[in-house]
Every structure is written in C-alpha cells, then in structure tokens.
Amino acid sequence: MTRGTGGCSIEDIIERYKGTVFTIALTHTKTKSDADDVFQEVFLAYWKANKAYKDEEHRKAWLIRTTLNLCKKCHNSSIWRRAVSISELKEEQFSFNERRENDVFCAVQAMPKKLRTIICLYYFEEMSVKEISRITGIREGTVRMQLTRGRDRLRDILTKGK
C-alpha cells in the first residue's frame, strides 16, 4: 500500500515513527492497550489525511501533534476515566532491558501530564526547545521552564526511591 507523499508507503512511515508515536501515547495514556489504540488511530488518521508535507520534520510534527490530540481525546472519554493506571496494576508490568529504564519510565509516569509531554519530546525524541514550542503551541520560555521543573521532579522521584 503506497499511499503517502514523497514515495513513502504507509508501512515506511509506520516503521519510521512507530517508536515516537507509541512512546508519546504510552506516556500519556499510561496503559498499553490505550497506547495501542492511539497508535492505530494516529496512523489511520495519517493515511486518511493523505496530505503533502513540506519535509520530514513537518510530517513528524503532524504525527506528534495528532498523537497528543488523540491522547487528550482518550483522556476525556468516560471509559478512560474509569481505567486503572499502570501503577495500580500488579500483573501488568512493563519490562525494559535495564532496571534503570524501568525506574525512569515509572518516574516519568508519576509526573504531571504537561511535564511528561515536554520531557518525552526533549529527551526521548531529542527535539529542541524551539521544535517543542512549535508543535505544542507553548512559548519557548515556558518550554524551558517546564523542562527545568521536569528535571527537578525526575531527580526528586528517582532519588527518593534510593
């Protein structure tokens, strides 16, 4: 199926951005099943939009913005409000290669949503403050302040567990 721009198939786009979309979705929804749903919705919306992108940065920004919007939509649904978060589930644990990765993931999950978004985009997606500002619509100064607060919060959470 080669619906897309610049000769990229939907399969190529999914392969290229699956980590980005799933990480953001999981960080915001806090459940693997909801993150899977958001993941599918994002790429379905991408396929349906069938729009031209100026460049890969524009495509990535569209996918991230769509992911954030669908996470917000998921959060506002009545089903999501009755869902149990990862931290409340004993039997559903995410397993990373290293214990430190698990600790960091849990620490990020314990942060307020607005800080999670900024931390995720900056550290996991390696986006600049300027890029984050453009994609989220938050002023650059605010992004920098939220990064500072997010780092402080992460440090507090991670050192408290020692």
mmCIF file of C-alpha atoms in Angstrom:
data_model
loop_
_atom_site.group_PDB
_atom_site.id
_atom_site.type_symbol
_atom_site.label_atom_id
_atom_site.label_comp_id
_atom_site.label_asym_id
_atom_site.label_seq_id
_atom_site.Cartn_x
_atom_site.Cartn_y
_atom_site.Cartn_z
ATOM 1 C CA MET A 1 0.000 0.000 0.000
ATOM 2 C CA THR A 2 1.812 3.114 -1.181
ATOM 3 C CA ARG A 3 -0.454 5.887 -0.097
ATOM 4 C CA GLY A 4 1.677 8.760 1.144
ATOM 5 C CA THR A 5 3.957 11.512 -0.078
ATOM 6 C CA GLY A 6 7.458 11.564 -1.376
ATOM 7 C CA GLY A 7 7.348 7.927 -2.458
ATOM 8 C CA CYS A 8 6.943 6.738 1.142
ATOM 9 C CA SER A 9 4.474 3.979 1.783
ATOM 10 C CA ILE A 10 2.338 3.886 4.912
ATOM 11 C CA GLU A 11 4.416 0.908 6.010
ATOM 12 C CA ASP A 12 7.603 3.010 5.731
ATOM 13 C CA ILE A 13 6.043 5.823 7.761
ATOM 14 C CA ILE A 14 4.810 3.437 10.449
ATOM 15 C CA GLU A 15 8.231 1.806 10.664
ATOM 16 C CA ARG A 16 9.978 5.189 10.896
ATOM 17 C CA TYR A 17 7.669 6.739 13.518
ATOM 18 C CA LYS A 18 6.252 3.791 15.473
ATOM 19 C CA GLY A 19 8.586 4.371 18.422
ATOM 20 C CA THR A 20 7.817 8.072 18.613
ATOM 21 C CA VAL A 21 4.047 7.655 18.429
ATOM 22 C CA PHE A 22 3.880 4.703 20.826
ATOM 23 C CA THR A 23 6.194 6.310 23.409
ATOM 24 C CA ILE A 24 4.158 9.507 23.492
ATOM 25 C CA ALA A 25 0.883 7.560 23.611
ATOM 26 C CA LEU A 26 2.079 5.300 26.428
ATOM 27 C CA THR A 27 3.458 8.234 28.381
ATOM 28 C CA HIS A 28 0.092 9.982 28.223
ATOM 29 C CA THR A 29 -2.415 7.153 28.450
ATOM 30 C CA LYS A 30 -0.438 5.093 30.980
ATOM 31 C CA THR A 31 -1.886 1.814 29.679
ATOM 32 C CA LYS A 32 -0.537 -0.338 26.883
ATOM 33 C CA SER A 33 -3.994 -1.074 25.469
ATOM 34 C CA ASP A 34 -4.900 2.636 25.255
ATOM 35 C CA ALA A 35 -1.477 3.424 23.768
ATOM 36 C CA ASP A 36 -2.088 0.709 21.147
ATOM 37 C CA ASP A 37 -5.475 2.259 20.330
ATOM 38 C CA VAL A 38 -3.981 5.746 19.989
ATOM 39 C CA PHE A 39 -1.163 4.319 17.853
ATOM 40 C CA GLN A 40 -3.663 2.774 15.443
ATOM 41 C CA GLU A 41 -5.809 5.911 15.351
ATOM 42 C CA VAL A 42 -2.804 8.128 14.585
ATOM 43 C CA PHE A 43 -1.697 6.105 11.593
ATOM 44 C CA LEU A 44 -5.258 5.674 10.364
ATOM 45 C CA ALA A 45 -5.669 9.464 10.529
ATOM 46 C CA TYR A 46 -2.358 9.869 8.693
ATOM 47 C CA TRP A 47 -3.480 7.501 5.954
ATOM 48 C CA LYS A 48 -6.900 9.160 5.651
ATOM 49 C CA ALA A 49 -5.408 12.677 5.563
ATOM 50 C CA ASN A 50 -3.294 11.767 2.538
ATOM 51 C CA LYS A 51 -1.719 15.217 2.614
ATOM 52 C CA ALA A 52 1.529 16.620 1.321
ATOM 53 C CA TYR A 53 4.222 17.541 3.850
ATOM 54 C CA LYS A 54 6.918 20.137 3.266
ATOM 55 C CA ASP A 55 9.560 17.799 4.663
ATOM 56 C CA GLU A 56 10.109 15.012 7.192
ATOM 57 C CA GLU A 57 10.145 17.491 10.077
ATOM 58 C CA HIS A 58 6.655 18.666 9.080
ATOM 59 C CA ARG A 59 5.427 15.050 8.837
ATOM 60 C CA LYS A 60 6.901 14.210 12.263
ATOM 61 C CA ALA A 61 5.348 17.335 13.799
ATOM 62 C CA TRP A 62 1.939 16.367 12.357
ATOM 63 C CA LEU A 63 2.215 12.852 13.778
ATOM 64 C CA ILE A 64 3.253 14.113 17.224
ATOM 65 C CA ARG A 65 0.509 16.755 17.329
ATOM 66 C CA THR A 66 -2.077 14.161 16.228
ATOM 67 C CA THR A 67 -0.818 11.735 18.881
ATOM 68 C CA LEU A 68 -1.121 14.387 21.600
ATOM 69 C CA ASN A 69 -4.626 15.334 20.444
ATOM 70 C CA LEU A 70 -5.790 11.712 20.360
ATOM 71 C CA CYS A 71 -4.316 11.128 23.821
ATOM 72 C CA LYS A 72 -6.296 14.121 25.044
ATOM 73 C CA LYS A 73 -9.428 12.710 23.397
ATOM 74 C CA CYS A 74 -8.770 9.326 25.011
ATOM 75 C CA HIS A 75 -8.259 11.002 28.392
ATOM 76 C CA ASN A 76 -11.592 12.821 28.117
ATOM 77 C CA SER A 77 -13.594 9.704 27.268
ATOM 78 C CA SER A 78 -15.722 8.179 30.001
ATOM 79 C CA ILE A 79 -14.090 4.773 29.531
ATOM 80 C CA TRP A 80 -10.627 6.192 30.179
ATOM 81 C CA ARG A 81 -11.752 7.920 33.369
ATOM 82 C CA ARG A 82 -12.739 4.507 34.753
ATOM 83 C CA ALA A 83 -9.472 2.849 33.653
ATOM 84 C CA VAL A 84 -6.873 1.647 36.090
ATOM 85 C CA SER A 85 -3.386 3.111 35.644
ATOM 86 C CA ILE A 86 -0.222 1.080 35.198
ATOM 87 C CA SER A 87 0.945 1.846 38.716
ATOM 88 C CA GLU A 88 -2.220 0.269 40.112
ATOM 89 C CA LEU A 89 -1.785 -2.952 38.164
ATOM 90 C CA LYS A 90 0.418 -5.569 39.770
ATOM 91 C CA GLU A 91 0.122 -8.125 36.988
ATOM 92 C CA GLU A 92 0.760 -5.770 34.050
ATOM 93 C CA GLN A 93 4.352 -4.623 34.364
ATOM 94 C CA PHE A 94 6.420 -3.209 31.529
ATOM 95 C CA SER A 95 9.815 -4.757 31.248
ATOM 96 C CA PHE A 96 12.755 -2.848 29.867
ATOM 97 C CA ASN A 97 16.250 -4.208 29.347
ATOM 98 C CA GLU A 98 17.651 -2.446 32.386
ATOM 99 C CA ARG A 99 16.246 -1.672 35.812
ATOM 100 C CA ARG A 100 17.215 1.990 35.374
ATOM 101 C CA GLU A 101 14.966 2.217 32.297
ATOM 102 C CA ASN A 102 12.053 0.874 34.355
ATOM 103 C CA ASP A 103 12.794 3.393 37.109
ATOM 104 C CA VAL A 104 12.905 6.297 34.657
ATOM 105 C CA PHE A 105 9.686 5.167 32.931
ATOM 106 C CA CYS A 106 7.854 4.950 36.276
ATOM 107 C CA ALA A 107 9.243 8.334 37.335
ATOM 108 C CA VAL A 108 8.036 9.958 34.112
ATOM 109 C CA GLN A 109 4.603 8.375 34.631
ATOM 110 C CA ALA A 110 4.418 9.940 38.104
ATOM 111 C CA MET A 111 4.865 13.445 36.693
ATOM 112 C CA PRO A 112 2.057 15.843 35.744
ATOM 113 C CA LYS A 113 0.968 15.472 32.101
ATOM 114 C CA LYS A 114 2.317 18.823 30.903
ATOM 115 C CA LEU A 115 5.781 17.984 32.248
ATOM 116 C CA ARG A 116 5.618 14.436 30.837
ATOM 117 C CA THR A 117 4.986 15.803 27.358
ATOM 118 C CA ILE A 118 7.943 18.180 27.423
ATOM 119 C CA ILE A 119 10.320 15.616 28.980
ATOM 120 C CA CYS A 120 9.261 12.936 26.494
ATOM 121 C CA LEU A 121 9.717 15.170 23.447
ATOM 122 C CA TYR A 122 13.013 16.635 24.642
ATOM 123 C CA TYR A 123 14.766 13.515 25.912
ATOM 124 C CA PHE A 124 13.143 10.589 24.115
ATOM 125 C CA GLU A 125 12.533 12.297 20.762
ATOM 126 C CA GLU A 126 15.577 14.596 21.037
ATOM 127 C CA MET A 127 13.622 17.633 19.907
ATOM 128 C CA SER A 128 14.858 21.166 20.517
ATOM 129 C CA VAL A 129 13.011 23.688 22.677
ATOM 130 C CA LYS A 130 12.084 25.545 19.504
ATOM 131 C CA GLU A 131 10.611 22.406 17.884
ATOM 132 C CA ILE A 132 8.657 21.525 21.024
ATOM 133 C CA SER A 133 7.313 25.066 21.177
ATOM 134 C CA ARG A 134 6.164 24.938 17.562
ATOM 135 C CA ILE A 135 4.495 21.526 17.859
ATOM 136 C CA THR A 136 2.764 22.087 21.208
ATOM 137 C CA GLY A 137 1.945 25.771 20.775
ATOM 138 C CA ILE A 138 3.677 26.568 24.073
ATOM 139 C CA ARG A 139 6.051 29.547 24.217
ATOM 140 C CA GLU A 140 9.774 28.693 24.212
ATOM 141 C CA GLY A 141 10.306 30.279 27.624
ATOM 142 C CA THR A 142 7.513 28.156 29.051
ATOM 143 C CA VAL A 143 9.010 25.026 27.472
ATOM 144 C CA ARG A 144 12.380 25.821 29.083
ATOM 145 C CA MET A 145 10.722 26.375 32.471
ATOM 146 C CA GLN A 146 8.772 23.113 32.189
ATOM 147 C CA LEU A 147 11.998 21.294 31.262
ATOM 148 C CA THR A 148 13.660 22.681 34.384
ATOM 149 C CA ARG A 149 10.704 21.696 36.551
ATOM 150 C CA GLY A 150 10.521 18.293 34.878
ATOM 151 C CA ARG A 151 14.208 17.609 35.514
ATOM 152 C CA ASP A 152 13.826 18.655 39.141
ATOM 153 C CA ARG A 153 10.764 16.432 39.524
ATOM 154 C CA LEU A 154 12.532 13.460 37.908
ATOM 155 C CA ARG A 155 15.561 13.933 40.156
ATOM 156 C CA ASP A 156 13.322 14.064 43.245
ATOM 157 C CA ILE A 157 11.369 10.965 42.251
ATOM 158 C CA LEU A 158 14.457 8.944 41.295
ATOM 159 C CA THR A 159 16.480 9.880 44.381
ATOM 160 C CA LYS A 160 13.539 9.297 46.729
ATOM 161 C CA GLY A 161 13.486 5.636 45.685
ATOM 162 C CA LYS A 162 17.116 5.090 46.785
#
